[in-house]
Amino acid sequence: MTDNEFDFRIQLILNKDKNGLREIYNAYGRLIYQQMLSVVKSPQDAEDLTSDFFLRLWETAGMYRQGSGHKRYLTVMARNMAIDFLRKRKHESYTLDDDEVFHEEQADSRLTDDEVIGGISFKQALDTLDPAEKEIINLRLGFELTFKEISKTLGKPLGTVTWKYRQAISKLKHTVKEGSIYG
Amino acid sequence: MARDIRDIKEIKDQYKQHIHDTAPDMDKLWNRIESEIDKKENVSAQQPNITYSRTNVKQANVKKSIFTAMTAAAAAIIIAVGAVQMSENLRTGKENSAADFDDINSRTNTSESIKIDPDEILNYSSLELSSTSTAAYKEDYTAYGDEYFVEKNVLEQTDCFADVTVLKADLTASGGNYTLRVNELYSKDGHDTQTGSFTVKSSTPYIMQENREYFIPLKKESGKYYLVFENAPQIEITLDGGAVFQNGWNSLDENSCSVNKEELGKNDFYYDRMRYCPQKDLTELIESWKNT
């Protein structure tokens, strides 16, 4: 969905036409669910939050500024809701810790051949990613955000984002090398 | 390189398939969302219009009272589940009110606008704020009330805005009691020149700091005032006319940058989404509110 197409759907919502929300839901519902899931981890909680997310979008459509980048708007809103949920309900925190900030010397050392796992499903491969990597993969491959947009969405340095993305891709390539993708 | 690109494309295709395969029943989920929307729409259609009958309300042009500085930062506020009850000692203090308000205007009505880099990150401690001796919030506080800040919803529930200064913050294990001096009250049809003090109880971690100034939305029920939204820092006004606010306040976002707070407690949830604007014209916010 382009920004213009999204803007049109927002106008429908502002006119109380639920078709506008339904089309946004059809385009992004699964991705929003995945983003929620990558943070809260519980499928049921992620489903509840996805429902809350679209209710909130319905109520706050007037706050969206046209042309401001709808994907980032959606992902920031989803992320804040998921983090608030964790903080309030479970008293958990979710951050990319300081020690996860990118350092050049880490780039080639984090993944070794010893970590390669062959012949597993893609889902199992995804499970080897940490929550932050999953979120970045979802934003990059699912929402197709640029690294800069991901950096702004997560409030993390660009270097950290690209490093974690490369690390995640590398893990996926290695773990499924003899599995569903290449098998 | 070509192999890498092909690999990533394959992973991307696989990922999209994975998303599709592992999603919940999307039709069922949509039905649930649609049902909730219908419920909410029915409720709001049945709600009567609220009328405002305030005494001593001066018809004032809100634009004239530009606070450029609003906000609040975070940290502070108070209001909690509890409720802000205007005490009986609310008294008329027109002279003080006018003086305070003029003071705010003098801080904020500068002809030259200060532009700020939206990507800049300021430290909260670097802002011009009054000195304070308020202790940090109690970490065992639990926030109640609405979970998600939605500006539109907050404005719809707001009966008046109050510019207040915290005279005393009395923190206990179960919450905080705050004595606030009202510098100005704003109703939808003007601003109220009544000033005085009132007390506010709160159990949220968002403590208002003594000697600091805030701009808070209040709702009135059965003669009592309550904070409209408790689970976020309130808008804090800086000495030089700036405003610190959490990023849910979309109306205040223009010409603002991120604010970093150096020391956080475990319940200080909102400090990763605080904004600062060196000059904040409240007109847009007030107009948004008046149009709700």
Tab-separated table of C-alpha atoms in Angstrom:
chain	number	residue	atom	x	y	z
A	1	MET	CA	0.000	0.000	0.000
A	2	THR	CA	1.408	3.387	-0.944
A	3	ASP	CA	1.192	6.489	1.197
A	4	ASN	CA	-1.480	7.876	-1.111
A	5	GLU	CA	-3.512	4.710	-0.892
A	6	PHE	CA	-3.181	4.760	2.859
A	7	ASP	CA	-4.233	8.418	3.000
A	8	PHE	CA	-7.354	7.528	1.043
A	9	ARG	CA	-8.213	4.790	3.533
A	10	ILE	CA	-7.723	7.220	6.378
A	11	GLN	CA	-10.189	9.566	4.751
A	12	LEU	CA	-12.686	6.724	4.563
A	13	ILE	CA	-12.168	6.075	8.267
A	14	LEU	CA	-12.694	9.740	9.045
A	15	ASN	CA	-15.993	9.428	7.214
A	16	LYS	CA	-16.824	6.494	9.480
A	17	ASP	CA	-16.471	4.035	6.612
A	18	LYS	CA	-15.143	0.802	8.045
A	19	ASN	CA	-14.011	-0.346	4.595
A	20	GLY	CA	-11.059	2.004	4.987
A	21	LEU	CA	-9.948	0.265	8.156
A	22	ARG	CA	-10.672	-3.165	6.713
A	23	GLU	CA	-8.368	-2.539	3.762
A	24	ILE	CA	-5.567	-1.354	6.032
A	25	TYR	CA	-6.220	-4.386	8.193
A	26	ASN	CA	-6.027	-6.680	5.176
A	27	ALA	CA	-2.735	-5.134	4.121
A	28	TYR	CA	-1.051	-4.935	7.502
A	29	GLY	CA	-3.023	-6.992	10.028
A	30	ARG	CA	-0.716	-10.001	9.884
A	31	LEU	CA	2.396	-7.832	10.039
A	32	ILE	CA	1.087	-5.915	13.013
A	33	TYR	CA	0.334	-9.217	14.687
A	34	GLN	CA	3.883	-10.393	14.021
A	35	GLN	CA	5.301	-7.186	15.410
A	36	MET	CA	3.214	-7.519	18.549
A	37	LEU	CA	4.228	-11.162	18.839
A	38	SER	CA	7.916	-10.366	18.526
A	39	VAL	CA	7.617	-8.131	21.579
A	40	VAL	CA	5.032	-9.774	23.822
A	41	LYS	CA	5.767	-13.350	22.710
A	42	SER	CA	2.315	-14.647	23.641
A	43	PRO	CA	0.075	-15.335	20.591
A	44	GLN	CA	-3.064	-14.549	22.574
A	45	ASP	CA	-1.679	-11.261	23.863
A	46	ALA	CA	-0.458	-10.408	20.367
A	47	GLU	CA	-3.926	-11.075	19.006
A	48	ASP	CA	-5.543	-8.891	21.673
A	49	LEU	CA	-3.065	-6.123	20.981
A	50	THR	CA	-3.674	-6.369	17.245
A	51	SER	CA	-7.363	-5.892	17.913
A	52	ASP	CA	-6.610	-2.922	20.194
A	53	PHE	CA	-4.283	-1.517	17.565
A	54	PHE	CA	-6.946	-1.313	14.869
A	55	LEU	CA	-9.485	0.071	17.300
A	56	ARG	CA	-7.008	2.740	18.177
A	57	LEU	CA	-6.306	3.461	14.523
A	58	TRP	CA	-10.032	3.890	14.005
A	59	GLU	CA	-10.231	6.351	16.885
A	60	THR	CA	-7.113	8.308	16.068
A	61	ALA	CA	-7.173	8.412	12.284
A	62	GLY	CA	-7.511	12.171	12.453
A	63	MET	CA	-4.117	12.405	14.095
A	64	TYR	CA	-2.293	10.883	11.155
A	65	ARG	CA	-0.487	13.469	9.109
A	66	GLN	CA	-0.757	12.762	5.430
A	67	GLY	CA	2.513	12.148	3.682
A	68	SER	CA	4.373	11.465	6.902
A	69	GLY	CA	5.104	7.843	6.067
A	70	HIS	CA	2.311	5.508	6.999
A	71	LYS	CA	4.414	2.398	7.586
A	72	ARG	CA	6.529	4.090	10.179
A	73	TYR	CA	3.409	5.560	11.756
A	74	LEU	CA	1.864	2.106	12.068
A	75	THR	CA	4.991	0.393	13.327
A	76	VAL	CA	5.774	3.041	15.930
A	77	MET	CA	2.228	2.899	17.218
A	78	ALA	CA	2.290	-0.894	17.353
A	79	ARG	CA	5.623	-0.975	19.102
A	80	ASN	CA	4.596	1.551	21.732
A	81	MET	CA	1.424	-0.398	22.436
A	82	ALA	CA	3.300	-3.654	22.807
A	83	ILE	CA	5.915	-2.159	25.086
A	84	ASP	CA	3.305	-0.424	27.204
A	85	PHE	CA	1.513	-3.725	27.518
A	86	LEU	CA	4.625	-5.468	28.763
A	87	ARG	CA	5.551	-2.707	31.109
A	88	LYS	CA	2.151	-2.333	32.634
A	89	ARG	CA	0.860	-5.849	32.677
A	90	LYS	CA	3.888	-7.956	33.104
A	91	HIS	CA	6.384	-5.541	34.502
A	92	GLU	CA	8.827	-6.642	31.917
A	93	SER	CA	11.059	-4.407	29.944
A	94	TYR	CA	11.967	-4.661	26.325
A	95	THR	CA	14.949	-2.820	25.034
A	96	LEU	CA	17.921	-3.254	22.845
A	97	ASP	CA	20.334	-3.139	25.706
A	98	ASP	CA	23.338	-0.916	25.621
A	99	ASP	CA	25.584	-3.892	25.346
A	100	GLU	CA	23.853	-4.733	22.115
A	101	VAL	CA	24.937	-1.536	20.479
A	102	PHE	CA	26.950	-2.270	17.419
A	103	HIS	CA	30.681	-2.496	17.670
A	104	GLU	CA	32.745	-3.081	14.546
A	105	GLU	CA	34.708	-5.892	16.087
A	106	GLN	CA	31.490	-7.784	16.748
A	107	ALA	CA	30.397	-7.807	13.160
A	108	ASP	CA	32.230	-10.908	12.082
A	109	SER	CA	32.572	-12.646	15.388
A	110	ARG	CA	29.002	-13.162	16.539
A	111	LEU	CA	28.174	-15.940	14.152
A	112	THR	CA	30.496	-18.828	13.694
A	113	ASP	CA	30.250	-22.010	11.762
A	114	ASP	CA	29.594	-23.804	15.016
A	115	GLU	CA	26.253	-22.061	15.200
A	116	VAL	CA	25.084	-23.360	11.848
A	117	ILE	CA	22.166	-25.654	12.117
A	118	GLY	CA	21.086	-27.532	9.072
A	119	GLY	CA	17.824	-28.940	7.830
A	120	ILE	CA	15.281	-27.169	9.982
A	121	SER	CA	12.081	-25.386	9.072
A	122	PHE	CA	11.881	-21.683	8.515
A	123	LYS	CA	9.836	-21.273	11.667
A	124	GLN	CA	12.477	-23.067	13.658
A	125	ALA	CA	15.081	-20.852	12.066
A	126	LEU	CA	13.133	-17.763	13.100
A	127	ASP	CA	12.988	-19.090	16.619
A	128	THR	CA	16.765	-18.882	16.794
A	129	LEU	CA	16.527	-15.095	16.485
A	130	ASP	CA	16.338	-12.922	19.554
A	131	PRO	CA	13.298	-10.628	19.954
A	132	ALA	CA	15.079	-7.575	18.609
A	133	GLU	CA	16.266	-9.455	15.539
A	134	LYS	CA	12.763	-10.771	14.914
A	135	GLU	CA	11.363	-7.285	15.121
A	136	ILE	CA	13.926	-5.915	12.717
A	137	ILE	CA	13.325	-8.770	10.281
A	138	ASN	CA	9.596	-8.087	10.430
A	139	LEU	CA	10.082	-4.376	9.821
A	140	ARG	CA	12.535	-4.959	6.980
A	141	LEU	CA	11.124	-8.002	5.187
A	142	GLY	CA	7.499	-7.618	6.201
A	143	PHE	CA	6.834	-3.901	6.248
A	144	GLU	CA	9.708	-3.245	3.831
A	145	LEU	CA	10.938	-0.267	5.819
A	146	THR	CA	14.333	1.210	5.037
A	147	PHE	CA	17.065	0.812	7.619
A	148	LYS	CA	16.784	4.495	8.386
A	149	GLU	CA	13.067	4.138	9.009
A	150	ILE	CA	13.692	1.116	11.200
A	151	SER	CA	16.317	3.051	13.114
A	152	LYS	CA	13.842	5.841	13.785
A	153	THR	CA	11.040	3.450	14.619
A	154	LEU	CA	13.109	1.617	17.191
A	155	GLY	CA	14.981	4.697	18.356
A	156	LYS	CA	18.256	2.863	17.862
A	157	PRO	CA	21.398	3.777	15.963
A	158	LEU	CA	21.457	2.913	12.283
A	159	GLY	CA	24.614	0.860	12.781
A	160	THR	CA	22.948	-1.263	15.432
A	161	VAL	CA	19.957	-1.896	13.220
A	162	THR	CA	21.956	-2.882	10.145
A	163	TRP	CA	24.258	-5.036	12.208
A	164	LYS	CA	21.412	-6.904	13.851
A	165	TYR	CA	19.664	-7.290	10.507
A	166	ARG	CA	22.758	-8.768	8.905
A	167	GLN	CA	23.218	-11.010	11.881
A	168	ALA	CA	19.618	-12.208	11.647
A	169	ILE	CA	19.831	-12.824	7.906
A	170	SER	CA	23.061	-14.678	8.391
A	171	LYS	CA	21.479	-16.873	11.058
A	172	LEU	CA	18.508	-17.590	8.809
A	173	LYS	CA	20.712	-18.428	5.851
A	174	HIS	CA	22.833	-20.743	7.909
A	175	THR	CA	20.048	-22.417	9.806
A	176	VAL	CA	17.930	-23.198	6.785
A	177	LYS	CA	20.766	-23.916	4.447
A	178	GLU	CA	19.768	-27.531	4.145
A	179	GLY	CA	16.180	-26.942	5.052
A	180	SER	CA	13.135	-25.427	3.508
A	181	ILE	CA	14.786	-22.749	1.436
A	182	TYR	CA	17.619	-24.640	-0.119
A	183	GLY	CA	16.632	-28.181	0.561
B	1	MET	CA	26.600	-10.447	-4.415
B	2	ALA	CA	24.020	-11.903	-6.790
B	3	ARG	CA	23.797	-14.963	-4.603
B	4	ASP	CA	23.252	-12.772	-1.517
B	5	ILE	CA	20.452	-10.888	-3.180
B	6	ARG	CA	18.833	-14.126	-4.292
B	7	ASP	CA	19.188	-15.541	-0.792
B	8	ILE	CA	17.555	-12.517	0.766
B	9	LYS	CA	14.717	-12.610	-1.742
B	10	GLU	CA	14.138	-16.246	-0.939
B	11	ILE	CA	14.204	-15.524	2.771
B	12	LYS	CA	11.801	-12.651	2.239
B	13	ASP	CA	9.393	-14.888	0.297
B	14	GLN	CA	9.702	-17.520	2.954
B	15	TYR	CA	9.107	-14.964	5.671
B	16	LYS	CA	5.953	-13.676	4.013
B	17	GLN	CA	4.679	-17.197	3.674
B	18	HIS	CA	5.493	-17.759	7.332
B	19	ILE	CA	3.529	-14.659	8.331
B	20	HIS	CA	0.561	-15.908	6.370
B	21	ASP	CA	0.771	-19.407	7.771
B	22	THR	CA	1.160	-18.422	11.410
B	23	ALA	CA	-1.373	-15.602	11.593
B	24	PRO	CA	-4.472	-16.087	13.695
B	25	ASP	CA	-7.907	-16.357	12.098
B	26	MET	CA	-7.924	-12.912	10.524
B	27	ASP	CA	-11.612	-12.937	9.599
B	28	LYS	CA	-12.571	-13.801	13.144
B	29	LEU	CA	-10.256	-11.122	14.483
B	30	TRP	CA	-11.755	-8.563	12.130
B	31	ASN	CA	-15.243	-9.456	13.291
B	32	ARG	CA	-14.105	-8.792	16.823
B	33	ILE	CA	-12.613	-5.424	15.858
B	34	GLU	CA	-15.717	-4.463	13.916
B	35	SER	CA	-17.930	-5.424	16.808
B	36	GLU	CA	-15.878	-3.245	19.178
B	37	ILE	CA	-16.078	-0.333	16.777
B	38	ASP	CA	-19.845	-0.669	16.531
B	39	LYS	CA	-20.077	-0.722	20.303
B	40	LYS	CA	-17.963	2.383	20.689
B	41	GLU	CA	-19.776	4.246	17.968
B	42	ASN	CA	-23.115	3.446	19.559
B	43	VAL	CA	-21.923	4.628	22.937
B	44	SER	CA	-20.567	7.900	21.633
B	45	ALA	CA	-23.760	8.490	19.650
B	46	GLN	CA	-25.763	8.122	22.848
B	47	GLN	CA	-23.619	10.447	24.920
B	48	PRO	CA	-25.199	13.828	25.512
B	49	ASN	CA	-23.333	16.945	24.644
B	50	ILE	CA	-21.559	18.381	27.612
B	51	THR	CA	-22.325	21.968	28.371
B	52	TYR	CA	-20.043	24.227	30.243
B	53	SER	CA	-21.465	26.563	32.786
B	54	ARG	CA	-18.579	28.038	34.619
B	55	THR	CA	-18.827	31.067	36.758
B	56	ASN	CA	-16.259	33.758	36.643
B	57	VAL	CA	-15.202	32.744	33.211
B	58	LYS	CA	-13.669	35.529	31.336
B	59	GLN	CA	-14.149	35.476	27.652
B	60	ALA	CA	-10.597	35.590	26.660
B	61	ASN	CA	-9.002	34.975	23.405
B	62	VAL	CA	-6.960	31.912	23.916
B	63	LYS	CA	-4.644	32.977	21.173
B	64	LYS	CA	-3.753	35.908	23.292
B	65	SER	CA	-2.621	33.613	25.913
B	66	ILE	CA	-0.051	31.800	24.190
B	67	PHE	CA	1.860	29.685	26.356
B	68	THR	CA	4.574	28.683	24.474
B	69	ALA	CA	5.655	26.519	26.793
B	70	MET	CA	3.816	23.775	27.922
B	71	THR	CA	4.591	20.777	29.233
B	72	ALA	CA	5.535	18.506	31.262
B	73	ALA	CA	7.575	16.203	31.401
B	74	ALA	CA	7.479	13.648	32.629
B	75	ALA	CA	8.173	13.068	35.419
B	76	ALA	CA	6.061	14.359	37.176
B	77	ILE	CA	2.701	14.294	37.583
B	78	ILE	CA	0.599	13.038	39.658
B	79	ILE	CA	-2.650	12.623	39.264
B	80	ALA	CA	-3.752	9.485	39.684
B	81	VAL	CA	-6.361	7.348	40.102
B	82	GLY	CA	-7.359	9.404	42.147
B	83	ALA	CA	-8.506	12.316	41.398
B	84	VAL	CA	-7.932	15.740	41.610
B	85	GLN	CA	-10.263	17.452	43.830
B	86	MET	CA	-10.445	21.157	43.881
B	87	SER	CA	-10.413	22.076	47.509
B	88	GLU	CA	-12.530	24.680	49.050
B	89	ASN	CA	-9.661	27.003	49.432
B	90	LEU	CA	-9.723	27.749	45.773
B	91	ARG	CA	-9.814	31.456	45.842
B	92	THR	CA	-9.940	34.310	43.467
B	93	GLY	CA	-6.625	35.893	42.804
B	94	LYS	CA	-6.932	37.927	39.710
B	95	GLU	CA	-3.881	40.010	40.276
B	96	ASN	CA	-1.677	37.040	40.861
B	97	SER	CA	-3.192	35.243	37.975
B	98	ALA	CA	-2.640	38.091	35.611
B	99	ALA	CA	0.891	38.490	36.778
B	100	ASP	CA	1.633	34.829	36.329
B	101	PHE	CA	0.087	34.758	32.961
B	102	ASP	CA	1.861	37.848	31.789
B	103	ASP	CA	5.027	36.267	32.988
B	104	ILE	CA	4.403	33.216	30.914
B	105	ASN	CA	3.646	35.317	27.905
B	106	SER	CA	6.786	37.305	28.362
B	107	ARG	CA	8.716	34.084	28.362
B	108	THR	CA	7.014	32.686	25.369
B	109	ASN	CA	6.014	35.507	23.082
B	110	THR	CA	9.211	36.095	21.317
B	111	SER	CA	9.089	37.434	17.834
B	112	GLU	CA	11.903	35.220	16.641
B	113	SER	CA	11.036	31.584	16.426
B	114	ILE	CA	13.595	29.093	17.612
B	115	LYS	CA	14.057	26.244	15.188
B	116	ILE	CA	15.168	22.924	16.481
B	117	ASP	CA	16.685	19.913	14.797
B	118	PRO	CA	14.064	17.157	15.025
B	119	ASP	CA	16.815	14.536	15.190
B	120	GLU	CA	18.530	16.235	18.114
B	121	ILE	CA	18.395	14.567	21.524
B	122	LEU	CA	18.513	16.831	24.560
B	123	ASN	CA	19.153	15.809	28.111
B	124	TYR	CA	16.313	16.639	30.451
B	125	SER	CA	18.797	17.993	32.976
B	126	SER	CA	19.983	20.552	30.446
B	127	LEU	CA	16.559	22.227	30.244
B	128	GLU	CA	15.800	25.374	32.151
B	129	LEU	CA	13.636	24.214	35.018
B	130	SER	CA	13.080	25.480	38.530
B	131	SER	CA	15.072	23.812	41.241
B	132	THR	CA	13.207	21.095	43.060
B	133	SER	CA	13.616	18.890	46.072
B	134	THR	CA	10.959	16.357	45.246
B	135	ALA	CA	12.109	12.833	45.798
B	136	ALA	CA	11.977	10.266	43.063
B	137	TYR	CA	8.743	8.384	42.716
B	138	LYS	CA	8.197	5.210	44.623
B	139	GLU	CA	9.085	2.314	42.449
B	140	ASP	CA	6.268	0.165	43.754
B	141	TYR	CA	3.637	2.532	42.440
B	142	THR	CA	1.282	0.976	39.975
B	143	ALA	CA	-0.301	3.006	37.258
B	144	TYR	CA	-4.058	2.742	36.827
B	145	GLY	CA	-6.524	4.214	34.422
B	146	ASP	CA	-6.428	4.255	30.655
B	147	GLU	CA	-3.574	2.332	29.206
B	148	TYR	CA	-2.937	4.044	25.915
B	149	PHE	CA	-2.681	7.744	25.492
B	150	VAL	CA	-4.789	8.955	22.607
B	151	GLU	CA	-4.841	12.723	22.258
B	152	LYS	CA	-8.255	12.813	20.678
B	153	ASN	CA	-9.757	10.795	23.521
B	154	VAL	CA	-8.033	12.916	26.141
B	155	LEU	CA	-9.299	16.117	24.565
B	156	GLU	CA	-12.820	14.732	24.360
B	157	GLN	CA	-12.790	14.040	28.069
B	158	THR	CA	-11.180	17.308	29.066
B	159	ASP	CA	-13.433	19.868	30.718
B	160	CYS	CA	-10.678	22.367	31.367
B	161	PHE	CA	-6.940	22.832	31.206
B	162	ALA	CA	-5.078	24.131	34.219
B	163	ASP	CA	-1.707	25.786	34.372
B	164	VAL	CA	-0.414	24.862	37.795
B	165	THR	CA	2.677	25.169	39.943
B	166	VAL	CA	3.435	22.420	42.422
B	167	LEU	CA	3.628	23.926	45.884
B	168	LYS	CA	4.119	20.670	47.732
B	169	ALA	CA	4.616	17.048	46.789
B	170	ASP	CA	3.966	14.725	49.698
B	171	LEU	CA	4.927	11.229	48.617
B	172	THR	CA	3.904	8.149	50.522
B	173	ALA	CA	4.107	4.442	49.896
B	174	SER	CA	0.582	4.377	48.508
B	175	GLY	CA	0.787	7.438	46.360
B	176	GLY	CA	1.340	11.131	46.342
B	177	ASN	CA	-0.574	14.144	47.603
B	178	TYR	CA	0.144	17.292	45.724
B	179	THR	CA	-0.756	20.826	46.542
B	180	LEU	CA	-1.043	22.793	43.359
B	181	ARG	CA	-1.362	26.494	42.810
B	182	VAL	CA	-3.626	27.281	39.905
B	183	ASN	CA	-2.095	29.932	37.725
B	184	GLU	CA	-4.806	29.749	35.134
B	185	LEU	CA	-7.843	27.692	34.259
B	186	TYR	CA	-9.050	27.347	30.690
B	187	SER	CA	-12.561	26.465	29.761
B	188	LYS	CA	-13.793	25.934	26.238
B	189	ASP	CA	-15.262	29.366	26.046
B	190	GLY	CA	-12.435	31.326	27.551
B	191	HIS	CA	-10.060	31.247	30.440
B	192	ASP	CA	-10.978	31.421	34.052
B	193	THR	CA	-9.196	33.948	36.161
B	194	GLN	CA	-9.805	32.059	39.350
B	195	THR	CA	-6.685	30.925	41.006
B	196	GLY	CA	-5.900	29.336	44.295
B	197	SER	CA	-4.677	26.020	45.477
B	198	PHE	CA	-6.066	22.546	45.380
B	199	THR	CA	-4.910	19.096	46.225
B	200	VAL	CA	-4.441	16.150	43.976
B	201	LYS	CA	-3.983	12.552	44.908
B	202	SER	CA	-2.153	10.165	42.691
B	203	SER	CA	-0.684	6.721	42.788
B	204	THR	CA	1.058	6.831	39.456
B	205	PRO	CA	4.803	6.991	39.073
B	206	TYR	CA	4.552	10.215	37.127
B	207	ILE	CA	5.348	12.567	39.901
B	208	MET	CA	5.016	16.281	39.643
B	209	GLN	CA	8.063	17.994	40.995
B	210	GLU	CA	7.798	20.719	43.582
B	211	ASN	CA	8.278	24.221	42.334
B	212	ARG	CA	7.699	23.157	38.736
B	213	GLU	CA	4.981	24.291	36.371
B	214	TYR	CA	2.618	22.019	34.447
B	215	PHE	CA	-0.245	22.301	32.033
B	216	ILE	CA	-2.755	19.588	32.816
B	217	PRO	CA	-6.059	18.471	31.316
B	218	LEU	CA	-8.802	17.960	33.890
B	219	LYS	CA	-12.250	16.454	33.777
B	220	LYS	CA	-15.018	17.377	36.142
B	221	GLU	CA	-17.357	14.852	37.668
B	222	SER	CA	-19.771	15.521	40.492
B	223	GLY	CA	-18.039	18.747	41.310
B	224	LYS	CA	-14.614	17.153	41.510
B	225	TYR	CA	-11.750	17.446	39.108
B	226	TYR	CA	-9.734	14.486	37.950
B	227	LEU	CA	-6.695	14.162	35.832
B	228	VAL	CA	-7.854	13.030	32.413
B	229	PHE	CA	-4.917	10.751	31.704
B	230	GLU	CA	-2.722	9.467	34.471
B	231	ASN	CA	-0.398	6.983	32.863
B	232	ALA	CA	1.924	9.457	31.228
B	233	PRO	CA	3.915	12.499	32.195
B	234	GLN	CA	1.988	15.721	32.081
B	235	ILE	CA	3.011	18.697	30.004
B	236	GLU	CA	5.753	20.608	31.773
B	237	ILE	CA	6.562	24.236	31.138
B	238	THR	CA	10.170	25.319	31.273
B	239	LEU	CA	11.390	28.641	32.582
B	240	ASP	CA	12.344	29.840	29.125
B	241	GLY	CA	9.022	29.086	27.541
B	242	GLY	CA	9.687	25.584	26.307
B	243	ALA	CA	7.572	22.551	26.786
B	244	VAL	CA	8.368	18.950	27.604
B	245	PHE	CA	5.706	16.463	26.644
B	246	GLN	CA	5.284	12.800	25.809
B	247	ASN	CA	4.930	12.109	22.112
B	248	GLY	CA	1.272	11.189	22.308
B	249	TRP	CA	0.535	14.915	22.162
B	250	ASN	CA	0.521	15.143	18.373
B	251	SER	CA	-0.641	18.756	18.438
B	252	LEU	CA	2.586	19.769	20.142
B	253	ASP	CA	4.984	17.806	17.999
B	254	GLU	CA	5.964	20.464	15.475
B	255	ASN	CA	9.466	21.884	15.917
B	256	SER	CA	10.317	19.487	18.698
B	257	CYS	CA	13.111	17.039	19.426
B	258	SER	CA	13.669	14.059	21.701
B	259	VAL	CA	14.467	14.454	25.370
B	260	ASN	CA	16.627	11.994	27.190
B	261	LYS	CA	16.392	11.583	30.937
B	262	GLU	CA	19.594	10.401	32.446
B	263	GLU	CA	18.283	8.618	35.514
B	264	LEU	CA	15.296	6.380	35.190
B	265	GLY	CA	13.394	4.215	37.603
B	266	LYS	CA	11.832	0.971	36.551
B	267	ASN	CA	8.371	2.509	36.271
B	268	ASP	CA	9.493	5.538	34.351
B	269	PHE	CA	7.952	4.134	31.224
B	270	TYR	CA	7.462	7.214	29.157
B	271	TYR	CA	10.896	8.709	29.214
B	272	ASP	CA	11.901	7.016	26.019
B	273	ARG	CA	9.274	9.016	24.180
B	274	MET	CA	9.544	12.518	25.555
B	275	ARG	CA	9.765	15.567	23.328
B	276	TYR	CA	10.875	19.121	23.885
B	277	CYS	CA	9.852	22.215	22.023
B	278	PRO	CA	11.676	25.466	22.730
B	279	GLN	CA	8.568	27.499	22.053
B	280	LYS	CA	5.172	26.029	22.342
B	281	ASP	CA	2.134	27.827	21.156
B	282	LEU	CA	-0.770	26.188	22.869
B	283	THR	CA	-3.175	27.616	20.404
B	284	GLU	CA	-3.237	24.540	18.223
B	285	LEU	CA	-3.850	22.264	21.182
B	286	ILE	CA	-6.539	24.509	22.614
B	287	GLU	CA	-8.185	24.812	19.214
B	288	SER	CA	-8.111	21.038	18.791
B	289	TRP	CA	-9.747	20.733	22.162
B	290	LYS	CA	-12.387	23.334	21.429
B	291	ASN	CA	-13.258	21.521	18.221
B	292	THR	CA	-13.783	18.150	19.867
